mmCIF file of C-alpha atoms in Angstrom:
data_model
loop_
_atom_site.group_PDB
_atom_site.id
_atom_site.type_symbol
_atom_site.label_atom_id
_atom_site.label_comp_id
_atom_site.label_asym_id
_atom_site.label_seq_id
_atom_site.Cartn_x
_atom_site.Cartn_y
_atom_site.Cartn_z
ATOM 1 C CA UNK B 417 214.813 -10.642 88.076
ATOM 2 C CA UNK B 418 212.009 -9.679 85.296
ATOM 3 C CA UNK B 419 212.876 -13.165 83.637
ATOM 4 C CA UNK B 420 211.744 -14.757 87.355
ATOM 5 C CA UNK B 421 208.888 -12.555 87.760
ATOM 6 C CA UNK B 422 207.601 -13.572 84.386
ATOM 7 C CA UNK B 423 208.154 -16.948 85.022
ATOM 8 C CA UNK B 424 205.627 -16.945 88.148
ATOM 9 C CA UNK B 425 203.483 -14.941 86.151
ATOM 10 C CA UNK B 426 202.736 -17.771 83.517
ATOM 11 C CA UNK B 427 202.699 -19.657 86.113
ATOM 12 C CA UNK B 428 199.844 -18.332 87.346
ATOM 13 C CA UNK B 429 198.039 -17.581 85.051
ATOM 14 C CA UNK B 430 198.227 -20.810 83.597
ATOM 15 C CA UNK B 431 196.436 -22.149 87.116
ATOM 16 C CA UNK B 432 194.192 -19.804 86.912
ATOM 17 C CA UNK B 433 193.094 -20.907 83.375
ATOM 18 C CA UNK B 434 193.091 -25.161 84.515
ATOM 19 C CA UNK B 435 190.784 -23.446 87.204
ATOM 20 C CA UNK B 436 188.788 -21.519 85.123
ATOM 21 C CA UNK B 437 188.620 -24.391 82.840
ATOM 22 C CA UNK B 438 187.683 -27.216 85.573
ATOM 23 C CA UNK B 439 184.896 -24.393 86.935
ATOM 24 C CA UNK B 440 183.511 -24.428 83.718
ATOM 25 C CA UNK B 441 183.444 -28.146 83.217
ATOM 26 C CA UNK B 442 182.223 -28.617 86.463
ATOM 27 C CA UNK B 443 179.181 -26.117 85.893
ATOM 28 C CA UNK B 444 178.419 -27.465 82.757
ATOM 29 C CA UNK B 445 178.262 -31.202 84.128
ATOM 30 C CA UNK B 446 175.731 -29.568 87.254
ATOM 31 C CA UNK B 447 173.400 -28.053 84.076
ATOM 32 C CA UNK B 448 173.605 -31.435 82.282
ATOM 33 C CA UNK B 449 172.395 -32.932 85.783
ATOM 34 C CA UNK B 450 169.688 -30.501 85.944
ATOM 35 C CA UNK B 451 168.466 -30.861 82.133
ATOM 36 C CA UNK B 452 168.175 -34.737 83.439
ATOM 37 C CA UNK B 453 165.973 -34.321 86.055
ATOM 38 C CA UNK B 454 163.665 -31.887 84.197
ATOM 39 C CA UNK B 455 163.553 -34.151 81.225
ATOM 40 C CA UNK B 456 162.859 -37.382 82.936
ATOM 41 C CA UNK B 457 160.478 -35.607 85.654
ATOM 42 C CA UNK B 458 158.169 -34.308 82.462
ATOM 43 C CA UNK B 459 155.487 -36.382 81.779
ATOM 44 C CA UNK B 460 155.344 -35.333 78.435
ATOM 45 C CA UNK B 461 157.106 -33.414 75.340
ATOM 46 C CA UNK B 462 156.607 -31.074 72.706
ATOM 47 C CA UNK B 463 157.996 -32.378 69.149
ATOM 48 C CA UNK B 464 158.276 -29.817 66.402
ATOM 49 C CA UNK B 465 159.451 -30.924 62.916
ATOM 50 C CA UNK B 466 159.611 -28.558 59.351
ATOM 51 C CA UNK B 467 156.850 -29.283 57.402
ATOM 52 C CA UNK B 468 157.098 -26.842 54.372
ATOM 53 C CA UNK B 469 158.941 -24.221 55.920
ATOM 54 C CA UNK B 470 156.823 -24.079 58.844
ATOM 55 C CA UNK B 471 156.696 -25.315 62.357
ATOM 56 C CA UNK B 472 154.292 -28.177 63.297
ATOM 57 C CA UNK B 473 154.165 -29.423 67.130
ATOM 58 C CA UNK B 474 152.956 -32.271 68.906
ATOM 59 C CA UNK B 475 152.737 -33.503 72.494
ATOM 60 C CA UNK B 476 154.906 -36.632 72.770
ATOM 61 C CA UNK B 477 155.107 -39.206 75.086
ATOM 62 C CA UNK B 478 158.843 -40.014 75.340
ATOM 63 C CA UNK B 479 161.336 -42.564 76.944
ATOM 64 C CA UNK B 480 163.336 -41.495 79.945
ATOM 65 C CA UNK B 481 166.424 -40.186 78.692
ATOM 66 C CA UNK B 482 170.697 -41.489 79.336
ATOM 67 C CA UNK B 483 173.294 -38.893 80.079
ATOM 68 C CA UNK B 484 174.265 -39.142 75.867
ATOM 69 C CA UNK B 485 170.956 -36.769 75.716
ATOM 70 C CA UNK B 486 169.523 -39.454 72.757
ATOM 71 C CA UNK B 487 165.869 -39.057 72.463
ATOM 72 C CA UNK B 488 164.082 -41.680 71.381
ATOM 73 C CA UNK B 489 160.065 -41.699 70.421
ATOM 74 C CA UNK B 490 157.450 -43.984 69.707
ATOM 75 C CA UNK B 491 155.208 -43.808 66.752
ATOM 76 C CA UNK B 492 153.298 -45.386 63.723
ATOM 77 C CA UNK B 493 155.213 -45.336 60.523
ATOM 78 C CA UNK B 494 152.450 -43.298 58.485
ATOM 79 C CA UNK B 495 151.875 -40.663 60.790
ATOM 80 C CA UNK B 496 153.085 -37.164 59.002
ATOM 81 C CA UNK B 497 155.841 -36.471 61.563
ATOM 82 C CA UNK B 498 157.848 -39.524 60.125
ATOM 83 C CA UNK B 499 157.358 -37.977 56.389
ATOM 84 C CA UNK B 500 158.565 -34.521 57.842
ATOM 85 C CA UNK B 501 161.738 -35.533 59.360
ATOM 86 C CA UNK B 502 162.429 -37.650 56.081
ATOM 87 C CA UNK B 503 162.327 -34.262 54.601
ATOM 88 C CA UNK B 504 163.958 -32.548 57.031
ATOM 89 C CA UNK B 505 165.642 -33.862 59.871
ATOM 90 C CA UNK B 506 165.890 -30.743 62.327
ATOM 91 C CA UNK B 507 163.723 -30.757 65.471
ATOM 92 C CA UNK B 508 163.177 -28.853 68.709
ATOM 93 C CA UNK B 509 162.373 -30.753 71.715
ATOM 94 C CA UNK B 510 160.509 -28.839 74.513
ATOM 95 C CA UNK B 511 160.512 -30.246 78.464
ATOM 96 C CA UNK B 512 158.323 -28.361 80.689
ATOM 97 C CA UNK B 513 159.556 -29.184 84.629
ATOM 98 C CA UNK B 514 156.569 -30.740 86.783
ATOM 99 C CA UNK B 515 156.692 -27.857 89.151
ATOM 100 C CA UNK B 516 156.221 -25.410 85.579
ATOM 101 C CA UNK B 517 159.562 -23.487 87.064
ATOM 102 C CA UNK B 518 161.729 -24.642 84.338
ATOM 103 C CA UNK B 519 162.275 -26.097 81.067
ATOM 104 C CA UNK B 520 164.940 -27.712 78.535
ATOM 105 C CA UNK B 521 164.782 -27.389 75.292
ATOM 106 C CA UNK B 522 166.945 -29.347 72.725
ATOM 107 C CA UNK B 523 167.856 -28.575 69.374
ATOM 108 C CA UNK B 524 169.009 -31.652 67.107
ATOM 109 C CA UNK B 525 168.790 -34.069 64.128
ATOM 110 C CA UNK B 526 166.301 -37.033 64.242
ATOM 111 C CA UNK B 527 165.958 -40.171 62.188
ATOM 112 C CA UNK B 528 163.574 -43.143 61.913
ATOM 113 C CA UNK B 529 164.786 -46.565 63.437
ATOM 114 C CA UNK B 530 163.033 -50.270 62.738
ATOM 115 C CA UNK B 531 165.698 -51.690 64.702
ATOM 116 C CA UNK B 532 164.158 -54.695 66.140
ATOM 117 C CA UNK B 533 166.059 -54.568 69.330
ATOM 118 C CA UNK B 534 165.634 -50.748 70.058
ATOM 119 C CA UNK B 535 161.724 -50.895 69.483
ATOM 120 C CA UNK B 536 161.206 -54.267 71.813
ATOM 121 C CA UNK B 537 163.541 -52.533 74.464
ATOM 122 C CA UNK B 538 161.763 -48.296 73.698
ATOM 123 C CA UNK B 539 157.914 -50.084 74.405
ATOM 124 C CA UNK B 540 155.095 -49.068 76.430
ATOM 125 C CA UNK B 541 153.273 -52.101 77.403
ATOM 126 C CA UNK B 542 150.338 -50.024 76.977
ATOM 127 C CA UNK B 543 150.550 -49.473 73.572
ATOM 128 C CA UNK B 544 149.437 -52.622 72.557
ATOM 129 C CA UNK B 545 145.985 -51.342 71.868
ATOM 130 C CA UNK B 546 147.599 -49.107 69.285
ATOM 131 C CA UNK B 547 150.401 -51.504 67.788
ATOM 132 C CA UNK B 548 149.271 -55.138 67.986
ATOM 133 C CA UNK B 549 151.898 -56.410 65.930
ATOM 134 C CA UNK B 550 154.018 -53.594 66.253
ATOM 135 C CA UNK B 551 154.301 -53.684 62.710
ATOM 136 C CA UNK B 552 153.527 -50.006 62.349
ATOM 137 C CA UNK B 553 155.712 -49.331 65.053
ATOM 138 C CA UNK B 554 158.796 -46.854 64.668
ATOM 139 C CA UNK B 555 161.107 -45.172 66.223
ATOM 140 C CA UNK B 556 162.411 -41.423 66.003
ATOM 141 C CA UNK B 557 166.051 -41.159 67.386
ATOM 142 C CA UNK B 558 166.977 -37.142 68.483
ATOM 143 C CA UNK B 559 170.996 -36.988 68.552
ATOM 144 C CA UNK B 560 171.154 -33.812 70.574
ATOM 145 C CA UNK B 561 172.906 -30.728 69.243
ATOM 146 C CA UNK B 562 172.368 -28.671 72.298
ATOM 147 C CA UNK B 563 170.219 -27.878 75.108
ATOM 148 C CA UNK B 564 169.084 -24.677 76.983
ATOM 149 C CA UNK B 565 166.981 -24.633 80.107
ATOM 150 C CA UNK B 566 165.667 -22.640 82.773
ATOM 151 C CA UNK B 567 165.625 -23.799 86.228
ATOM 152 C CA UNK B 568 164.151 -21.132 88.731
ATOM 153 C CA UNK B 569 164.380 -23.773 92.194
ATOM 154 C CA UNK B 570 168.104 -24.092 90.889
ATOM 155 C CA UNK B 571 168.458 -20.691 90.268
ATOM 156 C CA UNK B 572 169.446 -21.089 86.660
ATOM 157 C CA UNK B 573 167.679 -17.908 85.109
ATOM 158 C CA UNK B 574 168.224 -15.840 81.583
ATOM 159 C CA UNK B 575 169.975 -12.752 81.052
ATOM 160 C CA UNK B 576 168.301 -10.301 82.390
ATOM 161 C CA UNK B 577 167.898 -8.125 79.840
ATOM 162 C CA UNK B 578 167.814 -10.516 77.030
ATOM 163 C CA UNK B 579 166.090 -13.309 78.786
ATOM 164 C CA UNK B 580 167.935 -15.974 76.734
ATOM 165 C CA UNK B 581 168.774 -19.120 78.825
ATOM 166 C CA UNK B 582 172.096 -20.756 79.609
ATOM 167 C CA UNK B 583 173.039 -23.034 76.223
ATOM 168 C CA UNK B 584 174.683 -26.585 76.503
ATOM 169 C CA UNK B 585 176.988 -27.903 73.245
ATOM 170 C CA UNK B 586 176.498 -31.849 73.553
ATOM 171 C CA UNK B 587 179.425 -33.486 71.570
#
């Protein structure tokens, strides 16, 4: 009898931990959806790089971004964010949601790309003023480490006594 009852016990418990699990996956895949639509929604960004052990932000103008989470930037090969993430390749990316109810921000490592086919396909027609040639042209490529965001219309908040946000590990 014990042997049976234990039996449906594992039983159980294992559903209860594919549920669990599924409920989890499921949630995080909703937040991922969210992060999305603030991130391609935002006009703009907020770049910050190490320069010399200290933080140095910029407004950026970025692409719209793929369910992977790359980033990918524009910019001229001289400009001092390129020599800082030579340096140092860590970087916070900062989305503020059009209706300023939410952001995402993402944490990860970015490098410099001259791949001809990224840069003719990450262009802003309206950058030709800047790049005529595009021969200064670069890229900066932000693999994602993770994300956290804030979403009040979604009712993704912080903890309320800590205020930090929900945090997303992107593989």
């Amino acid at each position: 009898m014990i042997m049976k009852l234990l039996f449906f016990v594992k039983i159980i418990l294992s559903l209860l931990i594919v549920n669990f699990t599924l409920s989890q996956n499921h949630q995080e895949e909703k937040l991922k959806e969210i992060a999305l639509e603030i991130i391609n929604n935002s006009k703009f960004s907020v770049l910050t790089t190490i320069n010399n052990n200290s933080a140095d932000s910029r407004t950026m103008d970025h692409f719209k971004v793929k369910p992977d989470f790359m980033l990918y930037f524009g910019t001229n090969i001289n400009s001092r964010k390129i020599h800082h993430i030579k340096d140092n390749p860590i970087v916070t990316v900062h989305f503020n949601s059009t209706d300023n109810d939410g952001y995402v921000t993402i944490k990860g490592f970015a490098s410099i790309s001259d791949n001809s086919d990224l840069i003719e396909y990450y262009w802003k027609n309206e950058w030709d003023k800047f790049y005529p040639d595009k021969s200064n042209y670069r890229l900066i490529k932000v693999k994602t480490q993770s994300l956290e965001l804030i979403s009040e219309k979604n009712n993704i908040l912080g903890d309320s006594v800590t205020w930090k946000s929900p945090v997303i590990l992107i593989d």
